[in-house]
mmCIF file of C-alpha atoms and ligand atoms in Angstrom:
data_model
loop_
_atom_site.group_PDB
_atom_site.id
_atom_site.type_symbol
_atom_site.label_atom_id
_atom_site.label_comp_id
_atom_site.label_asym_id
_atom_site.label_seq_id
_atom_site.Cartn_x
_atom_site.Cartn_y
_atom_site.Cartn_z
ATOM 1 C CA MET N 1 -139.522 -279.334 130.801
ATOM 2 C CA ARG N 2 -143.288 -278.618 130.370
ATOM 3 C CA ARG N 3 -143.685 -277.805 134.013
ATOM 4 C CA ILE N 4 -140.783 -275.361 133.810
ATOM 5 C CA LEU N 5 -142.417 -273.717 130.770
ATOM 6 C CA LEU N 6 -145.727 -273.471 132.607
ATOM 7 C CA LEU N 7 -144.003 -272.029 135.717
ATOM 8 C CA ASN N 8 -142.260 -269.406 133.444
ATOM 9 C CA LYS N 9 -145.515 -268.413 131.927
ATOM 10 C CA ILE N 10 -147.195 -268.030 135.331
ATOM 11 C CA LEU N 11 -144.219 -266.011 136.474
ATOM 12 C CA ILE N 12 -144.447 -263.746 133.405
ATOM 13 C CA ILE N 13 -148.124 -263.268 133.885
ATOM 14 C CA PHE N 14 -147.606 -262.495 137.514
ATOM 15 C CA ILE N 15 -144.915 -259.901 136.732
ATOM 16 C CA PHE N 16 -147.299 -258.295 134.170
ATOM 17 C CA ILE N 17 -150.048 -258.112 136.772
ATOM 18 C CA ILE N 18 -147.587 -256.388 139.255
ATOM 19 C CA ILE N 19 -146.424 -253.908 136.694
ATOM 20 C CA PHE N 20 -149.955 -253.241 135.568
ATOM 21 C CA CYS N 21 -151.191 -252.645 139.143
ATOM 22 C CA SER N 22 -148.332 -250.409 140.010
ATOM 23 C CA CYS N 23 -148.891 -248.400 136.814
ATOM 24 C CA ASP N 24 -152.564 -248.069 137.683
ATOM 25 C CA SER N 25 -151.887 -246.955 141.152
ATOM 26 C CA ASN N 26 -149.396 -244.228 139.933
ATOM 27 C CA THR N 27 -152.005 -242.889 137.427
ATOM 28 C CA TYR N 28 -154.553 -242.981 140.030
ATOM 29 C CA SER N 29 -152.561 -240.810 142.611
ATOM 30 C CA ASP N 30 -151.615 -238.399 139.871
ATOM 31 C CA ASN N 31 -155.023 -237.852 138.511
ATOM 32 C CA ALA N 32 -157.497 -238.441 141.226
ATOM 33 C CA VAL N 33 -157.105 -235.063 143.005
ATOM 34 C CA THR N 34 -157.394 -232.037 140.657
ATOM 35 C CA GLU N 35 -155.637 -228.992 142.094
ATOM 36 C CA ILE N 36 -157.224 -225.559 141.667
ATOM 37 C CA LYS N 37 -155.290 -222.435 142.387
ATOM 38 C CA ILE N 38 -157.115 -219.359 143.365
ATOM 39 C CA GLY N 39 -155.815 -215.859 143.783
ATOM 40 C CA VAL N 40 -157.825 -213.790 146.254
ATOM 41 C CA PHE N 41 -157.353 -210.012 146.181
ATOM 42 C CA LEU N 42 -158.647 -207.982 149.073
ATOM 43 C CA TYR N 43 -159.067 -204.221 149.017
ATOM 44 C CA THR N 44 -157.643 -204.349 152.475
ATOM 45 C CA LYS N 45 -157.297 -206.966 155.118
ATOM 46 C CA ASP N 46 -158.034 -204.317 157.754
ATOM 47 C CA ASP N 47 -161.817 -204.507 157.303
ATOM 48 C CA THR N 48 -163.887 -206.589 159.629
ATOM 49 C CA PHE N 49 -166.482 -207.735 157.013
ATOM 50 C CA ILE N 50 -163.785 -208.527 154.414
ATOM 51 C CA SER N 51 -161.640 -210.482 156.921
ATOM 52 C CA THR N 52 -164.816 -212.362 157.946
ATOM 53 C CA LEU N 53 -165.469 -213.144 154.264
ATOM 54 C CA GLN N 54 -161.890 -214.317 153.812
ATOM 55 C CA SER N 55 -162.044 -216.754 156.686
ATOM 56 C CA ASN N 56 -165.328 -218.117 155.322
ATOM 57 C CA LEU N 57 -163.633 -218.559 151.924
ATOM 58 C CA GLU N 58 -161.143 -220.874 153.542
ATOM 59 C CA LYS N 59 -163.850 -222.784 155.299
ATOM 60 C CA ALA N 60 -165.807 -223.017 152.090
ATOM 61 C CA ALA N 61 -162.706 -224.262 150.142
ATOM 62 C CA ARG N 62 -161.988 -226.995 152.781
ATOM 63 C CA ASN N 63 -165.613 -228.239 152.510
ATOM 64 C CA LYS N 64 -165.453 -228.162 148.745
ATOM 65 C CA GLU N 65 -162.206 -230.224 148.808
ATOM 66 C CA ILE N 66 -163.999 -232.937 150.775
ATOM 67 C CA SER N 67 -167.310 -232.909 148.784
ATOM 68 C CA ASP N 68 -165.714 -232.712 145.317
ATOM 69 C CA ASN N 69 -162.484 -234.526 145.868
ATOM 70 C CA LEU N 70 -160.377 -231.442 144.899
ATOM 71 C CA LYS N 71 -157.330 -229.646 146.254
ATOM 72 C CA ILE N 72 -157.881 -225.971 146.511
ATOM 73 C CA VAL N 73 -154.993 -223.679 147.049
ATOM 74 C CA ILE N 74 -155.945 -220.106 148.011
ATOM 75 C CA ASN N 75 -153.297 -217.317 147.942
ATOM 76 C CA SER N 76 -154.604 -214.027 149.411
ATOM 77 C CA PHE N 77 -153.133 -210.566 148.648
ATOM 78 C CA ASP N 78 -153.733 -207.475 150.729
ATOM 79 C CA GLY N 79 -154.340 -204.438 148.466
ATOM 80 C CA LYS N 80 -153.765 -202.117 151.480
ATOM 81 C CA GLY N 81 -156.387 -199.718 150.192
ATOM 82 C CA ASN N 82 -154.207 -198.914 147.186
ATOM 83 C CA GLN N 83 -155.301 -199.748 143.652
ATOM 84 C CA THR N 84 -151.735 -199.458 142.262
ATOM 85 C CA VAL N 85 -150.558 -202.059 144.741
ATOM 86 C CA GLN N 86 -153.479 -204.269 143.848
ATOM 87 C CA ASN N 87 -152.915 -203.827 140.112
ATOM 88 C CA GLU N 88 -149.347 -205.037 140.606
ATOM 89 C CA GLN N 89 -150.480 -208.074 142.591
ATOM 90 C CA ILE N 90 -153.017 -209.057 139.903
ATOM 91 C CA SER N 91 -150.566 -208.546 137.085
ATOM 92 C CA LYS N 92 -148.009 -210.897 138.762
ATOM 93 C CA CYS N 93 -150.634 -213.613 139.262
ATOM 94 C CA LEU N 94 -151.827 -213.229 135.691
ATOM 95 C CA GLU N 95 -148.288 -214.430 134.637
ATOM 96 C CA GLN N 96 -148.486 -217.458 136.919
ATOM 97 C CA ASN N 97 -150.522 -220.661 136.778
ATOM 98 C CA TYR N 98 -153.651 -219.373 138.511
ATOM 99 C CA ASP N 99 -156.896 -220.971 137.502
ATOM 100 C CA VAL N 100 -159.124 -218.083 138.601
ATOM 101 C CA LEU N 101 -158.792 -214.706 140.289
ATOM 102 C CA CYS N 102 -161.327 -213.491 142.918
ATOM 103 C CA ILE N 103 -161.077 -209.796 143.147
ATOM 104 C CA ASN N 104 -162.287 -207.363 145.800
ATOM 105 C CA LEU N 105 -161.387 -204.120 144.018
ATOM 106 C CA VAL N 106 -159.929 -201.131 145.849
ATOM 107 C CA ASP N 107 -161.557 -198.856 143.352
ATOM 108 C CA ARG N 108 -164.605 -200.467 141.763
ATOM 109 C CA THR N 109 -164.530 -198.119 138.817
ATOM 110 C CA VAL N 110 -161.263 -199.362 137.403
ATOM 111 C CA ALA N 111 -162.218 -202.973 136.492
ATOM 112 C CA ALA N 112 -161.926 -202.607 132.627
ATOM 113 C CA PRO N 113 -158.118 -202.847 132.176
ATOM 114 C CA ILE N 114 -157.995 -205.754 134.663
ATOM 115 C CA VAL N 115 -160.692 -207.615 132.721
ATOM 116 C CA ASP N 116 -158.763 -206.998 129.472
ATOM 117 C CA LYS N 117 -155.568 -208.370 130.907
ATOM 118 C CA ALA N 118 -157.311 -211.384 132.422
ATOM 119 C CA LYS N 119 -158.928 -212.075 129.013
ATOM 120 C CA THR N 120 -155.503 -212.049 127.276
ATOM 121 C CA ALA N 121 -154.212 -214.544 129.880
ATOM 122 C CA ASP N 122 -157.527 -216.501 129.699
ATOM 123 C CA ILE N 123 -157.925 -216.557 133.538
ATOM 124 C CA PRO N 124 -161.477 -216.067 134.640
ATOM 125 C CA ILE N 125 -162.416 -213.421 137.284
ATOM 126 C CA VAL N 126 -164.931 -213.459 140.089
ATOM 127 C CA PHE N 127 -165.344 -209.992 141.492
ATOM 128 C CA PHE N 128 -166.920 -209.776 144.933
ATOM 129 C CA ASN N 129 -168.291 -207.176 147.455
ATOM 130 C CA ARG N 130 -167.175 -204.072 145.533
ATOM 131 C CA GLU N 131 -169.217 -204.175 142.438
ATOM 132 C CA PRO N 132 -167.831 -203.026 139.063
ATOM 133 C CA VAL N 133 -170.235 -201.391 136.624
ATOM 134 C CA LYS N 134 -172.300 -203.737 134.382
ATOM 135 C CA GLU N 135 -170.348 -202.730 131.257
ATOM 136 C CA ASP N 136 -167.101 -203.849 132.853
ATOM 137 C CA ILE N 137 -168.562 -207.185 134.000
ATOM 138 C CA GLU N 138 -169.852 -207.746 130.465
ATOM 139 C CA ARG N 139 -166.498 -207.063 128.728
ATOM 140 C CA TRP N 140 -165.668 -210.714 128.707
ATOM 141 C CA GLU N 141 -167.828 -213.841 129.260
ATOM 142 C CA LYS N 142 -165.599 -215.255 131.943
ATOM 143 C CA VAL N 143 -166.344 -212.457 134.389
ATOM 144 C CA TYR N 144 -168.766 -212.746 137.281
ATOM 145 C CA TYR N 145 -169.862 -210.961 140.436
ATOM 146 C CA VAL N 146 -170.742 -212.355 143.836
ATOM 147 C CA GLY N 147 -172.358 -210.068 146.324
ATOM 148 C CA ALA N 148 -175.722 -208.858 147.624
ATOM 149 C CA ASP N 149 -178.230 -206.299 146.559
ATOM 150 C CA ALA N 150 -177.247 -203.028 148.330
ATOM 151 C CA LYS N 151 -180.818 -201.656 148.048
ATOM 152 C CA ASN N 152 -182.084 -204.675 149.954
ATOM 153 C CA SER N 153 -179.734 -204.094 152.895
ATOM 154 C CA GLY N 154 -180.989 -200.511 153.165
ATOM 155 C CA GLU N 155 -184.556 -201.846 153.173
ATOM 156 C CA LYS N 156 -183.888 -204.422 155.822
ATOM 157 C CA GLN N 157 -182.207 -201.772 158.124
ATOM 158 C CA GLY N 158 -185.251 -199.469 157.647
ATOM 159 C CA GLU N 159 -187.573 -202.342 158.417
ATOM 160 C CA ILE N 160 -185.953 -202.767 161.854
ATOM 161 C CA VAL N 161 -186.836 -199.165 162.677
ATOM 162 C CA VAL N 162 -190.423 -199.591 161.386
ATOM 163 C CA ASP N 163 -190.992 -202.741 163.443
ATOM 164 C CA MET N 164 -189.486 -201.139 166.557
ATOM 165 C CA TYR N 165 -191.621 -198.023 166.102
ATOM 166 C CA ASN N 166 -194.841 -200.019 165.440
ATOM 167 C CA SER N 167 -194.291 -202.507 168.262
ATOM 168 C CA GLY N 168 -194.543 -199.668 170.715
ATOM 169 C CA LYS N 169 -191.898 -201.385 172.879
ATOM 170 C CA TYR N 170 -189.201 -198.892 172.150
ATOM 171 C CA ASN N 171 -189.427 -195.184 172.750
ATOM 172 C CA LEU N 172 -187.706 -194.029 169.620
ATOM 173 C CA ASP N 173 -189.273 -190.578 169.716
ATOM 174 C CA LYS N 174 -187.813 -189.590 172.965
ATOM 175 C CA ASN N 175 -188.764 -185.914 172.971
ATOM 176 C CA GLY N 176 -192.291 -186.707 171.653
ATOM 177 C CA ASP N 177 -192.255 -184.300 168.784
ATOM 178 C CA GLY N 178 -193.744 -186.872 166.413
ATOM 179 C CA LYS N 179 -190.328 -187.223 164.475
ATOM 180 C CA ILE N 180 -187.342 -189.505 165.005
ATOM 181 C CA GLN N 181 -184.178 -187.278 165.022
ATOM 182 C CA TYR N 182 -181.410 -189.270 163.375
ATOM 183 C CA VAL N 183 -177.720 -189.146 162.443
ATOM 184 C CA MET N 184 -176.276 -191.150 159.613
ATOM 185 C CA LEU N 185 -172.764 -192.751 159.420
ATOM 186 C CA GLU N 186 -171.839 -193.505 155.826
ATOM 187 C CA GLY N 187 -169.307 -195.878 154.344
ATOM 188 C CA GLU N 188 -166.815 -194.897 151.654
ATOM 189 C CA GLN N 189 -168.203 -192.543 149.090
ATOM 190 C CA GLY N 190 -168.768 -194.166 145.716
ATOM 191 C CA HIS N 191 -169.249 -197.581 147.205
ATOM 192 C CA GLN N 192 -172.553 -199.129 145.882
ATOM 193 C CA ASP N 193 -173.579 -200.031 149.516
ATOM 194 C CA THR N 194 -173.098 -196.508 150.875
ATOM 195 C CA LEU N 195 -175.402 -194.795 148.434
ATOM 196 C CA LEU N 196 -178.183 -197.379 148.355
ATOM 197 C CA ARG N 197 -178.182 -198.352 152.094
ATOM 198 C CA THR N 198 -178.613 -194.669 152.981
ATOM 199 C CA GLU N 199 -181.288 -194.105 150.439
ATOM 200 C CA TYR N 200 -183.410 -197.127 151.047
ATOM 201 C CA ALA N 201 -183.141 -197.194 154.816
ATOM 202 C CA ILE N 202 -184.614 -193.691 154.856
ATOM 203 C CA LYS N 203 -187.226 -194.500 152.188
ATOM 204 C CA THR N 204 -188.432 -197.649 153.968
ATOM 205 C CA ILE N 205 -188.925 -195.726 157.197
ATOM 206 C CA THR N 206 -190.712 -192.678 155.750
ATOM 207 C CA ASN N 207 -192.841 -194.882 153.257
ATOM 208 C CA ALA N 208 -194.182 -196.607 156.471
ATOM 209 C CA GLY N 209 -195.555 -193.166 157.516
ATOM 210 C CA ILE N 210 -192.834 -192.477 160.146
ATOM 211 C CA GLN N 211 -191.463 -189.047 160.155
ATOM 212 C CA LEU N 212 -187.675 -188.568 160.284
ATOM 213 C CA GLU N 213 -185.562 -185.574 160.889
ATOM 214 C CA LYS N 214 -181.967 -185.591 159.801
ATOM 215 C CA LEU N 215 -179.611 -183.961 162.209
ATOM 216 C CA ALA N 216 -176.418 -184.839 160.321
ATOM 217 C CA THR N 217 -174.738 -187.234 157.833
ATOM 218 C CA GLU N 218 -171.035 -187.934 157.894
ATOM 219 C CA THR N 219 -168.711 -190.449 156.102
ATOM 220 C CA ALA N 220 -166.759 -192.706 158.425
ATOM 221 C CA ASN N 221 -165.269 -194.936 155.536
ATOM 222 C CA TRP N 222 -166.619 -198.208 157.111
ATOM 223 C CA GLN N 223 -164.137 -197.844 160.046
ATOM 224 C CA ARG N 224 -164.818 -198.100 163.719
ATOM 225 C CA SER N 225 -162.386 -195.413 164.758
ATOM 226 C CA GLN N 226 -163.819 -192.863 162.331
ATOM 227 C CA GLY N 227 -167.405 -193.849 163.285
ATOM 228 C CA ALA N 228 -166.380 -193.035 166.956
ATOM 229 C CA SER N 229 -164.842 -189.683 166.150
ATOM 230 C CA LYS N 230 -167.694 -188.595 163.896
ATOM 231 C CA THR N 231 -170.206 -189.661 166.630
ATOM 232 C CA SER N 232 -168.325 -187.628 169.304
ATOM 233 C CA GLN N 233 -168.813 -184.642 167.080
ATOM 234 C CA PHE N 234 -172.568 -185.442 166.689
ATOM 235 C CA ILE N 235 -172.804 -185.753 170.447
ATOM 236 C CA GLU N 236 -171.124 -182.460 170.946
ATOM 237 C CA GLN N 237 -173.481 -180.778 168.505
ATOM 238 C CA PHE N 238 -176.783 -182.407 169.192
ATOM 239 C CA GLY N 239 -176.314 -183.892 172.606
ATOM 240 C CA ASP N 240 -179.389 -185.936 173.845
ATOM 241 C CA SER N 241 -181.534 -184.965 170.870
ATOM 242 C CA ILE N 242 -180.055 -187.899 168.916
ATOM 243 C CA GLU N 243 -182.754 -190.566 168.933
ATOM 244 C CA LEU N 244 -181.466 -192.940 166.178
ATOM 245 C CA VAL N 245 -178.029 -193.666 164.639
ATOM 246 C CA LEU N 246 -178.185 -195.342 161.226
ATOM 247 C CA SER N 247 -174.852 -196.735 160.143
ATOM 248 C CA ASN N 248 -173.999 -198.189 156.785
ATOM 249 C CA ASN N 249 -172.086 -200.979 158.555
ATOM 250 C CA ASP N 250 -171.445 -202.594 161.827
ATOM 251 C CA ASP N 251 -167.935 -201.306 162.409
ATOM 252 C CA MET N 252 -169.010 -197.667 162.232
ATOM 253 C CA ALA N 253 -172.048 -198.536 164.452
ATOM 254 C CA LEU N 254 -169.657 -200.012 167.047
ATOM 255 C CA GLY N 255 -167.639 -196.764 166.821
ATOM 256 C CA ALA N 256 -170.788 -194.874 167.645
ATOM 257 C CA ILE N 257 -171.359 -197.093 170.680
ATOM 258 C CA ASP N 258 -167.722 -196.444 171.735
ATOM 259 C CA ALA N 259 -168.395 -192.681 171.461
ATOM 260 C CA PHE N 260 -171.597 -192.724 173.583
ATOM 261 C CA ALA N 261 -169.929 -194.951 176.151
ATOM 262 C CA SER N 262 -166.854 -192.902 176.471
ATOM 263 C CA GLU N 263 -168.932 -189.719 176.968
ATOM 264 C CA ASN N 264 -171.030 -191.614 179.517
ATOM 265 C CA LYS N 265 -174.169 -190.958 177.587
ATOM 266 C CA LYS N 266 -177.243 -193.049 177.312
ATOM 267 C CA ILE N 267 -176.859 -195.090 174.082
ATOM 268 C CA PRO N 268 -179.760 -194.491 171.656
ATOM 269 C CA VAL N 269 -180.987 -196.909 169.085
ATOM 270 C CA ILE N 270 -178.020 -197.779 166.913
ATOM 271 C CA LEU N 271 -178.343 -199.955 163.824
ATOM 272 C CA GLY N 272 -175.543 -201.508 161.582
ATOM 273 C CA VAL N 273 -175.257 -203.876 158.722
ATOM 274 C CA ASP N 274 -173.100 -207.070 158.355
ATOM 275 C CA CYS N 275 -173.644 -209.114 161.533
ATOM 276 C CA THR N 276 -169.963 -209.538 162.283
ATOM 277 C CA THR N 277 -168.794 -211.328 165.492
ATOM 278 C CA PRO N 278 -168.131 -208.057 167.428
ATOM 279 C CA ALA N 279 -171.526 -206.671 166.421
ATOM 280 C CA VAL N 280 -173.284 -209.736 167.629
ATOM 281 C CA GLU N 281 -171.474 -209.410 170.984
ATOM 282 C CA GLU N 282 -172.816 -205.780 171.293
ATOM 283 C CA LEU N 283 -176.272 -206.990 170.209
ATOM 284 C CA ARG N 284 -176.208 -209.447 173.126
ATOM 285 C CA ASN N 285 -174.948 -206.665 175.491
ATOM 286 C CA GLY N 286 -177.928 -204.702 174.318
ATOM 287 C CA ARG N 287 -175.878 -201.769 173.156
ATOM 288 C CA LEU N 288 -176.433 -202.407 169.410
ATOM 289 C CA SER N 289 -180.250 -202.558 168.704
ATOM 290 C CA GLY N 290 -180.044 -204.355 165.326
ATOM 291 C CA THR N 291 -178.065 -205.228 162.214
ATOM 292 C CA VAL N 292 -178.495 -206.757 158.854
ATOM 293 C CA PHE N 293 -176.911 -210.117 158.151
ATOM 294 C CA GLY N 294 -174.783 -209.813 154.926
ATOM 295 C CA ASP N 295 -174.586 -213.463 154.219
ATOM 296 C CA PHE N 296 -170.731 -213.789 154.297
ATOM 297 C CA LYS N 297 -171.071 -217.533 154.652
ATOM 298 C CA GLY N 298 -173.303 -217.959 151.578
ATOM 299 C CA GLN N 299 -171.230 -215.446 149.590
ATOM 300 C CA ALA N 300 -167.977 -217.310 150.299
ATOM 301 C CA LYS N 301 -169.495 -220.580 149.350
ATOM 302 C CA SER N 302 -170.731 -219.052 145.990
ATOM 303 C CA ILE N 303 -167.296 -217.622 145.308
ATOM 304 C CA ILE N 304 -165.628 -221.064 145.788
ATOM 305 C CA ASP N 305 -168.315 -222.919 143.838
ATOM 306 C CA LEU N 306 -168.172 -220.497 140.929
ATOM 307 C CA SER N 307 -164.340 -220.380 140.957
ATOM 308 C CA CYS N 308 -164.141 -224.151 140.786
ATOM 309 C CA ALA N 309 -166.733 -224.380 137.951
ATOM 310 C CA LEU N 310 -164.759 -221.822 136.021
ATOM 311 C CA ALA N 311 -161.393 -223.454 136.705
ATOM 312 C CA LEU N 312 -162.709 -226.848 135.612
ATOM 313 C CA GLY N 313 -164.405 -225.450 132.569
ATOM 314 C CA LYS N 314 -167.877 -226.467 133.802
ATOM 315 C CA ASN N 315 -171.081 -224.537 133.289
ATOM 316 C CA PRO N 316 -171.390 -222.080 136.297
ATOM 317 C CA LYS N 317 -175.201 -222.223 136.065
ATOM 318 C CA GLU N 318 -175.139 -225.769 137.411
ATOM 319 C CA TYR N 319 -173.182 -224.679 140.539
ATOM 320 C CA VAL N 320 -174.566 -221.328 141.571
ATOM 321 C CA GLU N 321 -177.798 -219.378 141.034
ATOM 322 C CA LEU N 322 -177.210 -216.741 138.522
ATOM 323 C CA GLU N 323 -179.004 -213.454 137.976
ATOM 324 C CA ASN N 324 -178.714 -211.670 134.579
ATOM 325 C CA GLY N 325 -176.168 -214.383 133.523
ATOM 326 C CA ARG N 326 -173.248 -213.208 135.638
ATOM 327 C CA TYR N 327 -174.382 -212.146 139.149
ATOM 328 C CA VAL N 328 -174.774 -214.300 142.268
ATOM 329 C CA MET N 329 -176.724 -212.174 144.786
ATOM 330 C CA HIS N 330 -177.403 -213.241 148.387
ATOM 331 C CA PRO N 331 -180.297 -211.870 150.290
ATOM 332 C CA TYR N 332 -179.974 -209.859 153.460
ATOM 333 C CA ILE N 333 -181.711 -210.567 156.715
ATOM 334 C CA SER N 334 -182.744 -208.092 159.440
ATOM 335 C CA VAL N 335 -181.315 -209.163 162.759
ATOM 336 C CA THR N 336 -182.306 -208.215 166.315
ATOM 337 C CA MET N 337 -182.027 -210.071 169.629
ATOM 338 C CA GLU N 338 -185.455 -211.679 168.729
ATOM 339 C CA ASN N 339 -184.254 -213.602 165.698
ATOM 340 C CA LEU N 340 -180.508 -213.819 166.277
ATOM 341 C CA TYR N 341 -180.731 -217.444 167.330
ATOM 342 C CA LYS N 342 -182.086 -218.306 163.836
ATOM 343 C CA ILE N 343 -179.084 -216.865 162.028
ATOM 344 C CA ASP N 344 -176.521 -219.567 161.107
ATOM 345 C CA LEU N 345 -173.249 -217.693 161.654
ATOM 346 C CA LYS N 346 -170.871 -220.617 162.107
HETATM 347 C C1 LIG H 401 -169.688 -204.061 154.251
HETATM 348 C C2 LIG H 401 -168.746 -203.201 154.893
HETATM 349 C C3 LIG H 401 -167.327 -203.310 154.332
HETATM 350 C C4 LIG H 401 -167.488 -202.983 152.858
HETATM 351 C C5 LIG H 401 -166.098 -203.243 152.134
HETATM 352 C C6 LIG H 401 -169.627 -203.675 152.713
HETATM 353 O O1 LIG H 401 -170.506 -204.546 152.034
HETATM 354 O O2 LIG H 401 -171.065 -203.891 154.710
HETATM 355 O O3 LIG H 401 -168.621 -203.606 156.294
HETATM 356 O O4 LIG H 401 -166.514 -202.405 154.959
HETATM 357 O O5 LIG H 401 -168.416 -203.877 152.226
HETATM 358 O O6 LIG H 401 -166.206 -203.060 150.776
HETATM 359 CA CA1 LIG H 402 -188.263 -186.915 168.284
#
């Protein structure tokens, strides 16, 4: 009888252990991996720099999943260059269970109503690449910006010209009149990068004592095809007197190369900004003289780190380096064939 009682006790204890263990393993599988749902809104998918940034966001998210034991779901929306379309996409996501919205505005001047709606829904925002004004960022404490200092990119592009000129290896002043005759291809008007890249590229060159003569400036809206058609017009108007093409980004610079190539003209010094894959290819071919690396990899990592910190209610300061409380700004690097090997693009 005593033996049976003892056996019963052991059996009961054994059953308890099994139940306990199975409960524990259930709780473990439910709680161990926290899922973070991120909405990414692109001004258009049809932009080389933005699509590069987007693929780097995916890579950064996969790395973060491993390092922080998280599950990160990214849903991307193409604004198709239309703010009304983007507003609808954002409004829909604000009604769903998103943890954070990462927004590349179509029109960077209309952030205020978006911030107000996000505040009501208590869903934090990380704006990127197209920078809203400071007042809009400061409307709510859960609004941040990840990008780069536009002025710095202009300076870096200007420095390439200064270095080329001073090295004496490049004959920038082909007609020997003591000035560099240049044409400028500008991005979208009103974009922070357009204004400041143009201004500071020029300032950096002239402040170094190099004389410039502007032949023409045209906007080509960041696009390769427009860069090509605007450059064809320049070629028609100024022919061989173009000694330098400054472009606010790589795609328009590649358009300029297309135009010179299709007219069978000798390609002058052409400089872009971004360091996208097709631009690196032309750099290697010697048809693009230089570009400026707009750290898409670092920016993508910051967007993901910041988003996860906000989603988990952690202090962003511990995950990203903040300037003025709400800005993560990545430095630019001048790139030519001489230092291309040092740039970590993968
Ligand atoms: C990039 C451009 C891009 C634009 C889009 C800029 O920072 O240099 O290539 O088209 O952002 O907003
Ligand atoms: Ca000249």
